């Protein structure tokens, strides 16, 4: 099984500043198709997760351009620019290359 | 607007059974793979099972194989999860999720609020 490891597990960010979350997979996420199936989700308290980014760097419908994804192979990053109050919650990375597994989550709080 | 509404959760004793349902609306149900993803209280997310558009292909995480069965009724736009031989570690909120299994995405793009399953004596 592919294990996904996120760092940090928690982060306190000042409003208007940037935040970055790292995600590392235990093996390459490059699929036989040549695509890399790494996604990011955001879960607010009491809400279901919401898809933000798919295939490393593609923003899902309606996701603000403050959110960006990057990376390749086994190392990936989610960057949140100009953090807003609504960005609080837990962020998860997920691989879809070999079945589906999630990272442990990164809790983001606003200062 | 895509809506996924789960029901059927509750308290069940270890070894017992439960059937979860998910009512889907706002999209063409028959054109999507569907999934169950669970979240233990205060914990992270775990994919549980997927089912193809016509119900012909089904996949499960190893920990539920032989105990859980995913199914769907395309005439009712409904997804189900039959759970048996339940264990304490199955305690979680179970989310119904739409899976975009296309070559471009392979991710869960819509989620329901979830239904809580508690396995305890």
PDB file of C-alpha atoms in Angstrom:
ATOM      1  CA  UNK A   1       0.000   0.000   0.000  1.00  0.00           C
ATOM      2  CA  UNK A   2       1.115   3.541  -0.692  1.00  0.00           C
ATOM      3  CA  UNK A   3       1.537   5.505   2.523  1.00  0.00           C
ATOM      4  CA  UNK A   4       1.011   9.260   2.420  1.00  0.00           C
ATOM      5  CA  UNK A   5       2.840  11.410   4.971  1.00  0.00           C
ATOM      6  CA  UNK A   6       1.984  15.066   5.520  1.00  0.00           C
ATOM      7  CA  UNK A   7       4.008  17.752   7.236  1.00  0.00           C
ATOM      8  CA  UNK A   8       3.389  19.696   9.327  1.00  0.00           C
ATOM      9  CA  UNK A   9       0.464  18.132  11.186  1.00  0.00           C
ATOM     10  CA  UNK A  10      -0.630  21.559  12.355  1.00  0.00           C
ATOM     11  CA  UNK A  11       0.036  25.120  11.319  1.00  0.00           C
ATOM     12  CA  UNK A  12      -0.922  28.555  12.617  1.00  0.00           C
ATOM     13  CA  UNK A  13      -1.040  31.165   9.882  1.00  0.00           C
ATOM     14  CA  UNK A  14      -1.503  34.917   9.983  1.00  0.00           C
ATOM     15  CA  UNK A  15      -4.389  36.288   7.936  1.00  0.00           C
ATOM     16  CA  UNK A  16      -3.135  37.433   4.558  1.00  0.00           C
ATOM     17  CA  UNK A  17       0.063  35.418   4.745  1.00  0.00           C
ATOM     18  CA  UNK A  18       0.888  32.167   2.949  1.00  0.00           C
ATOM     19  CA  UNK A  19       0.869  28.577   4.126  1.00  0.00           C
ATOM     20  CA  UNK A  20       2.444  25.493   2.668  1.00  0.00           C
ATOM     21  CA  UNK A  21       1.727  21.847   3.344  1.00  0.00           C
ATOM     22  CA  UNK A  22       3.961  19.016   2.199  1.00  0.00           C
ATOM     23  CA  UNK A  23       2.906  15.527   1.267  1.00  0.00           C
ATOM     24  CA  UNK A  24       5.251  12.634   0.586  1.00  0.00           C
ATOM     25  CA  UNK A  25       4.291   9.242  -0.793  1.00  0.00           C
ATOM     26  CA  UNK A  26       6.054   5.985   0.005  1.00  0.00           C
ATOM     27  CA  UNK A  27       6.434   5.278  -3.712  1.00  0.00           C
ATOM     28  CA  UNK A  28       6.147   7.165  -6.966  1.00  0.00           C
ATOM     29  CA  UNK A  29       2.637   8.309  -7.856  1.00  0.00           C
ATOM     30  CA  UNK A  30       3.281   8.230 -11.598  1.00  0.00           C
ATOM     31  CA  UNK A  31       0.586   5.975 -13.056  1.00  0.00           C
ATOM     32  CA  UNK A  32       1.134   3.673 -16.034  1.00  0.00           C
ATOM     33  CA  UNK A  33      -0.865   6.239 -18.017  1.00  0.00           C
ATOM     34  CA  UNK A  34       1.851   8.804 -17.328  1.00  0.00           C
ATOM     35  CA  UNK A  35      -0.454  10.846 -15.094  1.00  0.00           C
ATOM     36  CA  UNK A  36       0.222  11.523 -11.422  1.00  0.00           C
ATOM     37  CA  UNK A  37      -2.909  11.183  -9.323  1.00  0.00           C
ATOM     38  CA  UNK A  38      -2.304  13.388  -6.312  1.00  0.00           C
ATOM     39  CA  UNK A  39      -5.232  15.399  -4.942  1.00  0.00           C
ATOM     40  CA  UNK A  40      -5.805  17.815  -2.083  1.00  0.00           C
ATOM     41  CA  UNK A  41      -8.943  18.210   0.026  1.00  0.00           C
ATOM     42  CA  UNK A  42     -10.103  20.729   2.595  1.00  0.00           C
ATOM     43  CA  UNK A  43     -12.396  19.797   5.463  1.00  0.00           C
ATOM     44  CA  UNK A  44     -13.958  22.470   7.643  1.00  0.00           C
ATOM     45  CA  UNK A  45     -15.237  21.466  11.104  1.00  0.00           C
ATOM     46  CA  UNK A  46     -18.500  19.582  10.828  1.00  0.00           C
ATOM     47  CA  UNK A  47     -18.344  19.476   7.051  1.00  0.00           C
ATOM     48  CA  UNK A  48     -17.406  16.786   4.535  1.00  0.00           C
ATOM     49  CA  UNK A  49     -14.131  17.123   2.647  1.00  0.00           C
ATOM     50  CA  UNK A  50     -14.073  19.284  -0.457  1.00  0.00           C
ATOM     51  CA  UNK A  51     -11.858  18.628  -3.464  1.00  0.00           C
ATOM     52  CA  UNK A  52      -9.411  21.475  -4.078  1.00  0.00           C
ATOM     53  CA  UNK A  53      -6.726  20.158  -6.407  1.00  0.00           C
ATOM     54  CA  UNK A  54      -6.487  17.089  -8.613  1.00  0.00           C
ATOM     55  CA  UNK A  55      -3.646  15.586 -10.648  1.00  0.00           C
ATOM     56  CA  UNK A  56      -1.064  17.568  -8.659  1.00  0.00           C
ATOM     57  CA  UNK A  57      -1.831  21.084  -9.838  1.00  0.00           C
ATOM     58  CA  UNK A  58      -5.328  21.348 -11.335  1.00  0.00           C
ATOM     59  CA  UNK A  59      -7.817  23.409  -9.370  1.00  0.00           C
ATOM     60  CA  UNK A  60     -11.288  21.885  -9.105  1.00  0.00           C
ATOM     61  CA  UNK A  61     -14.329  23.876 -10.177  1.00  0.00           C
ATOM     62  CA  UNK A  62     -14.933  26.929  -7.997  1.00  0.00           C
ATOM     63  CA  UNK A  63     -11.648  26.727  -6.091  1.00  0.00           C
ATOM     64  CA  UNK A  64      -9.978  30.140  -5.702  1.00  0.00           C
ATOM     65  CA  UNK A  65      -6.634  30.665  -7.374  1.00  0.00           C
ATOM     66  CA  UNK A  66      -5.127  31.291  -3.930  1.00  0.00           C
ATOM     67  CA  UNK A  67      -4.777  27.524  -3.810  1.00  0.00           C
ATOM     68  CA  UNK A  68      -2.026  25.947  -5.853  1.00  0.00           C
ATOM     69  CA  UNK A  69      -0.459  22.527  -6.023  1.00  0.00           C
ATOM     70  CA  UNK A  70       2.928  21.415  -7.218  1.00  0.00           C
ATOM     71  CA  UNK A  71       5.324  18.507  -7.107  1.00  0.00           C
ATOM     72  CA  UNK A  72       6.242  15.305  -8.868  1.00  0.00           C
ATOM     73  CA  UNK A  73       7.118  11.701  -8.170  1.00  0.00           C
ATOM     74  CA  UNK A  74       6.861  11.342  -4.407  1.00  0.00           C
ATOM     75  CA  UNK A  75       6.966  14.939  -3.139  1.00  0.00           C
ATOM     76  CA  UNK A  76       4.088  17.369  -3.367  1.00  0.00           C
ATOM     77  CA  UNK A  77       3.081  20.728  -1.936  1.00  0.00           C
ATOM     78  CA  UNK A  78      -0.137  22.635  -1.409  1.00  0.00           C
ATOM     79  CA  UNK A  79       0.292  26.382  -1.118  1.00  0.00           C
ATOM     80  CA  UNK A  80      -2.376  28.711   0.188  1.00  0.00           C
ATOM     81  CA  UNK A  81      -1.661  32.329  -0.666  1.00  0.00           C
ATOM     82  CA  UNK A  82      -3.260  35.278   1.120  1.00  0.00           C
ATOM     83  CA  UNK A  83      -4.872  33.073   3.776  1.00  0.00           C
ATOM     84  CA  UNK A  84      -8.451  33.961   4.673  1.00  0.00           C
ATOM     85  CA  UNK A  85     -10.527  33.076   7.741  1.00  0.00           C
ATOM     86  CA  UNK A  86     -12.528  30.514   5.750  1.00  0.00           C
ATOM     87  CA  UNK A  87      -9.352  28.525   5.080  1.00  0.00           C
ATOM     88  CA  UNK A  88      -9.323  27.055   8.597  1.00  0.00           C
ATOM     89  CA  UNK A  89      -9.746  23.338   8.873  1.00  0.00           C
ATOM     90  CA  UNK A  90      -7.886  20.187   7.965  1.00  0.00           C
ATOM     91  CA  UNK A  91      -6.162  19.609   4.653  1.00  0.00           C
ATOM     92  CA  UNK A  92      -5.597  16.135   3.278  1.00  0.00           C
ATOM     93  CA  UNK A  93      -3.528  14.892   0.391  1.00  0.00           C
ATOM     94  CA  UNK A  94      -4.677  11.739  -1.356  1.00  0.00           C
ATOM     95  CA  UNK A  95      -3.153   9.458  -3.952  1.00  0.00           C
ATOM     96  CA  UNK A  96      -5.337   7.781  -6.581  1.00  0.00           C
ATOM     97  CA  UNK A  97      -2.608   6.010  -8.493  1.00  0.00           C
ATOM     98  CA  UNK A  98      -2.817   2.694  -6.664  1.00  0.00           C
ATOM     99  CA  UNK A  99      -6.225   2.461  -5.053  1.00  0.00           C
ATOM    100  CA  UNK A 100      -6.830   5.504  -2.822  1.00  0.00           C
ATOM    101  CA  UNK A 101      -5.028   6.478   0.365  1.00  0.00           C
ATOM    102  CA  UNK A 102      -4.992   9.721   2.327  1.00  0.00           C
ATOM    103  CA  UNK A 103      -2.429  11.562   4.360  1.00  0.00           C
ATOM    104  CA  UNK A 104      -3.012  12.055   8.104  1.00  0.00           C
ATOM    105  CA  UNK A 105      -4.226  15.596   7.612  1.00  0.00           C
ATOM    106  CA  UNK A 106      -2.808  19.016   8.456  1.00  0.00           C
ATOM    107  CA  UNK A 107      -4.806  21.263  10.757  1.00  0.00           C
ATOM    108  CA  UNK A 108      -4.633  24.926   9.772  1.00  0.00           C
ATOM    109  CA  UNK A 109      -5.560  27.614  12.262  1.00  0.00           C
ATOM    110  CA  UNK A 110      -5.634  31.332  11.745  1.00  0.00           C
ATOM    111  CA  UNK A 111      -3.823  33.799  13.955  1.00  0.00           C
TER     112      UNK A 111
ATOM    113  CA  UNK B   1     -26.355  20.987  -7.578  1.00  0.00           C
ATOM    114  CA  UNK B   2     -24.905  17.620  -6.628  1.00  0.00           C
ATOM    115  CA  UNK B   3     -26.471  16.202  -3.474  1.00  0.00           C
ATOM    116  CA  UNK B   4     -25.498  13.037  -1.657  1.00  0.00           C
ATOM    117  CA  UNK B   5     -27.513  12.174   1.437  1.00  0.00           C
ATOM    118  CA  UNK B   6     -26.568   9.205   3.581  1.00  0.00           C
ATOM    119  CA  UNK B   7     -28.773   7.330   6.028  1.00  0.00           C
ATOM    120  CA  UNK B   8     -28.844   4.099   7.977  1.00  0.00           C
ATOM    121  CA  UNK B   9     -26.132   4.676  10.547  1.00  0.00           C
ATOM    122  CA  UNK B  10     -26.538   3.871  14.209  1.00  0.00           C
ATOM    123  CA  UNK B  11     -25.348   1.842  17.167  1.00  0.00           C
ATOM    124  CA  UNK B  12     -24.677  -1.835  16.523  1.00  0.00           C
ATOM    125  CA  UNK B  13     -23.064  -4.552  18.598  1.00  0.00           C
ATOM    126  CA  UNK B  14     -19.794  -6.181  17.562  1.00  0.00           C
ATOM    127  CA  UNK B  15     -20.516  -8.934  15.072  1.00  0.00           C
ATOM    128  CA  UNK B  16     -23.711  -7.244  13.964  1.00  0.00           C
ATOM    129  CA  UNK B  17     -24.846  -5.921  10.600  1.00  0.00           C
ATOM    130  CA  UNK B  18     -25.992  -2.614   9.186  1.00  0.00           C
ATOM    131  CA  UNK B  19     -26.997  -1.311   5.776  1.00  0.00           C
ATOM    132  CA  UNK B  20     -26.136   2.228   4.748  1.00  0.00           C
ATOM    133  CA  UNK B  21     -27.896   4.084   1.950  1.00  0.00           C
ATOM    134  CA  UNK B  22     -27.014   7.141  -0.096  1.00  0.00           C
ATOM    135  CA  UNK B  23     -29.551   9.090  -2.145  1.00  0.00           C
ATOM    136  CA  UNK B  24     -27.963  10.919  -5.061  1.00  0.00           C
ATOM    137  CA  UNK B  25     -29.387  13.829  -7.015  1.00  0.00           C
ATOM    138  CA  UNK B  26     -28.346  16.738  -9.176  1.00  0.00           C
ATOM    139  CA  UNK B  27     -26.215  14.751 -11.609  1.00  0.00           C
ATOM    140  CA  UNK B  28     -26.381  11.803 -13.958  1.00  0.00           C
ATOM    141  CA  UNK B  29     -25.910   9.005 -11.444  1.00  0.00           C
ATOM    142  CA  UNK B  30     -25.484   6.290 -14.045  1.00  0.00           C
ATOM    143  CA  UNK B  31     -22.385   7.937 -15.521  1.00  0.00           C
ATOM    144  CA  UNK B  32     -20.280   7.924 -12.356  1.00  0.00           C
ATOM    145  CA  UNK B  33     -18.413   5.465 -10.221  1.00  0.00           C
ATOM    146  CA  UNK B  34     -19.512   5.812  -6.608  1.00  0.00           C
ATOM    147  CA  UNK B  35     -17.643   5.227  -3.369  1.00  0.00           C
ATOM    148  CA  UNK B  36     -17.781   5.007   0.392  1.00  0.00           C
ATOM    149  CA  UNK B  37     -15.105   6.769   2.424  1.00  0.00           C
ATOM    150  CA  UNK B  38     -15.037   6.620   6.207  1.00  0.00           C
ATOM    151  CA  UNK B  39     -13.620   8.772   8.975  1.00  0.00           C
ATOM    152  CA  UNK B  40     -13.150   7.439  12.480  1.00  0.00           C
ATOM    153  CA  UNK B  41     -13.986   9.989  15.207  1.00  0.00           C
ATOM    154  CA  UNK B  42     -11.249  12.604  15.335  1.00  0.00           C
ATOM    155  CA  UNK B  43      -9.214  10.700  12.749  1.00  0.00           C
ATOM    156  CA  UNK B  44      -8.350  10.866   9.079  1.00  0.00           C
ATOM    157  CA  UNK B  45     -10.019   9.561   5.950  1.00  0.00           C
ATOM    158  CA  UNK B  46     -10.029   5.985   4.666  1.00  0.00           C
ATOM    159  CA  UNK B  47     -11.363   4.834   1.309  1.00  0.00           C
ATOM    160  CA  UNK B  48     -13.663   1.824   1.835  1.00  0.00           C
ATOM    161  CA  UNK B  49     -15.176   0.720  -1.476  1.00  0.00           C
ATOM    162  CA  UNK B  50     -15.955   1.687  -5.085  1.00  0.00           C
ATOM    163  CA  UNK B  51     -18.542   0.515  -7.564  1.00  0.00           C
ATOM    164  CA  UNK B  52     -18.606   1.015 -11.322  1.00  0.00           C
ATOM    165  CA  UNK B  53     -21.469   2.701 -13.160  1.00  0.00           C
ATOM    166  CA  UNK B  54     -23.222  -0.572 -14.033  1.00  0.00           C
ATOM    167  CA  UNK B  55     -22.354  -2.291 -10.739  1.00  0.00           C
ATOM    168  CA  UNK B  56     -20.168  -4.787 -12.543  1.00  0.00           C
ATOM    169  CA  UNK B  57     -16.852  -3.886 -10.922  1.00  0.00           C
ATOM    170  CA  UNK B  58     -16.397  -3.435  -7.193  1.00  0.00           C
ATOM    171  CA  UNK B  59     -13.258  -2.751  -5.177  1.00  0.00           C
ATOM    172  CA  UNK B  60     -12.655  -2.798  -1.441  1.00  0.00           C
ATOM    173  CA  UNK B  61      -9.968  -1.846   1.039  1.00  0.00           C
ATOM    174  CA  UNK B  62      -8.402  -5.001   2.481  1.00  0.00           C
ATOM    175  CA  UNK B  63      -9.779  -4.434   5.992  1.00  0.00           C
ATOM    176  CA  UNK B  64     -13.404  -4.813   4.859  1.00  0.00           C
ATOM    177  CA  UNK B  65     -13.108  -7.484   2.168  1.00  0.00           C
ATOM    178  CA  UNK B  66     -15.485 -10.352   2.819  1.00  0.00           C
ATOM    179  CA  UNK B  67     -17.471  -8.300   5.359  1.00  0.00           C
ATOM    180  CA  UNK B  68     -18.787  -5.302   3.410  1.00  0.00           C
ATOM    181  CA  UNK B  69     -20.668  -5.258   0.112  1.00  0.00           C
ATOM    182  CA  UNK B  70     -21.182  -2.167  -2.016  1.00  0.00           C
ATOM    183  CA  UNK B  71     -24.132  -2.045  -4.412  1.00  0.00           C
ATOM    184  CA  UNK B  72     -26.217   0.448  -6.316  1.00  0.00           C
ATOM    185  CA  UNK B  73     -29.706   0.805  -7.786  1.00  0.00           C
ATOM    186  CA  UNK B  74     -29.535   3.040 -10.841  1.00  0.00           C
ATOM    187  CA  UNK B  75     -33.339   3.128 -11.113  1.00  0.00           C
ATOM    188  CA  UNK B  76     -33.440   4.853  -7.718  1.00  0.00           C
ATOM    189  CA  UNK B  77     -30.167   6.822  -7.913  1.00  0.00           C
ATOM    190  CA  UNK B  78     -29.117   5.035  -4.762  1.00  0.00           C
ATOM    191  CA  UNK B  79     -25.876   3.642  -3.375  1.00  0.00           C
ATOM    192  CA  UNK B  80     -25.674   1.099  -0.587  1.00  0.00           C
ATOM    193  CA  UNK B  81     -23.144  -0.422   1.783  1.00  0.00           C
ATOM    194  CA  UNK B  82     -24.069  -3.684   3.479  1.00  0.00           C
ATOM    195  CA  UNK B  83     -21.827  -4.155   6.502  1.00  0.00           C
ATOM    196  CA  UNK B  84     -21.595  -7.392   8.455  1.00  0.00           C
ATOM    197  CA  UNK B  85     -19.328  -8.891  11.118  1.00  0.00           C
ATOM    198  CA  UNK B  86     -18.825  -5.371  12.366  1.00  0.00           C
ATOM    199  CA  UNK B  87     -15.876  -4.578  14.628  1.00  0.00           C
ATOM    200  CA  UNK B  88     -15.128  -1.719  16.984  1.00  0.00           C
ATOM    201  CA  UNK B  89     -12.586  -0.411  14.482  1.00  0.00           C
ATOM    202  CA  UNK B  90     -15.377   0.059  11.919  1.00  0.00           C
ATOM    203  CA  UNK B  91     -16.765   2.881  14.063  1.00  0.00           C
ATOM    204  CA  UNK B  92     -16.719   5.959  11.844  1.00  0.00           C
ATOM    205  CA  UNK B  93     -18.691   8.487   9.870  1.00  0.00           C
ATOM    206  CA  UNK B  94     -19.338   6.894   6.488  1.00  0.00           C
ATOM    207  CA  UNK B  95     -19.392   9.331   3.569  1.00  0.00           C
ATOM    208  CA  UNK B  96     -20.927   8.600   0.210  1.00  0.00           C
ATOM    209  CA  UNK B  97     -18.715  10.143  -2.472  1.00  0.00           C
ATOM    210  CA  UNK B  98     -18.801  10.540  -6.200  1.00  0.00           C
ATOM    211  CA  UNK B  99     -15.653   9.272  -7.867  1.00  0.00           C
ATOM    212  CA  UNK B 100     -14.374  10.812 -11.063  1.00  0.00           C
ATOM    213  CA  UNK B 101     -12.505   7.751 -12.306  1.00  0.00           C
ATOM    214  CA  UNK B 102     -11.585   9.352 -15.596  1.00  0.00           C
ATOM    215  CA  UNK B 103      -8.019   9.488 -16.812  1.00  0.00           C
ATOM    216  CA  UNK B 104      -7.732  13.090 -15.723  1.00  0.00           C
ATOM    217  CA  UNK B 105      -8.925  13.033 -12.122  1.00  0.00           C
ATOM    218  CA  UNK B 106      -9.269   9.744 -10.187  1.00  0.00           C
ATOM    219  CA  UNK B 107     -10.533  11.612  -7.112  1.00  0.00           C
ATOM    220  CA  UNK B 108     -13.679  12.046  -5.041  1.00  0.00           C
ATOM    221  CA  UNK B 109     -15.246  15.246  -6.333  1.00  0.00           C
ATOM    222  CA  UNK B 110     -18.465  15.399  -4.294  1.00  0.00           C
ATOM    223  CA  UNK B 111     -19.189  14.162  -0.780  1.00  0.00           C
ATOM    224  CA  UNK B 112     -22.192  13.667   1.443  1.00  0.00           C
ATOM    225  CA  UNK B 113     -22.332  14.801   5.070  1.00  0.00           C
ATOM    226  CA  UNK B 114     -21.987  11.221   6.240  1.00  0.00           C
ATOM    227  CA  UNK B 115     -23.770   8.869   8.624  1.00  0.00           C
ATOM    228  CA  UNK B 116     -22.258   7.726  11.914  1.00  0.00           C
ATOM    229  CA  UNK B 117     -21.802   4.033  12.586  1.00  0.00           C
ATOM    230  CA  UNK B 118     -20.894   3.081  16.144  1.00  0.00           C
ATOM    231  CA  UNK B 119     -19.899  -0.490  16.914  1.00  0.00           C
ATOM    232  CA  UNK B 120     -20.054  -1.095  20.646  1.00  0.00           C
ATOM    233  CA  UNK B 121     -21.549  -3.446  23.189  1.00  0.00           C
TER     234      UNK B 121
END
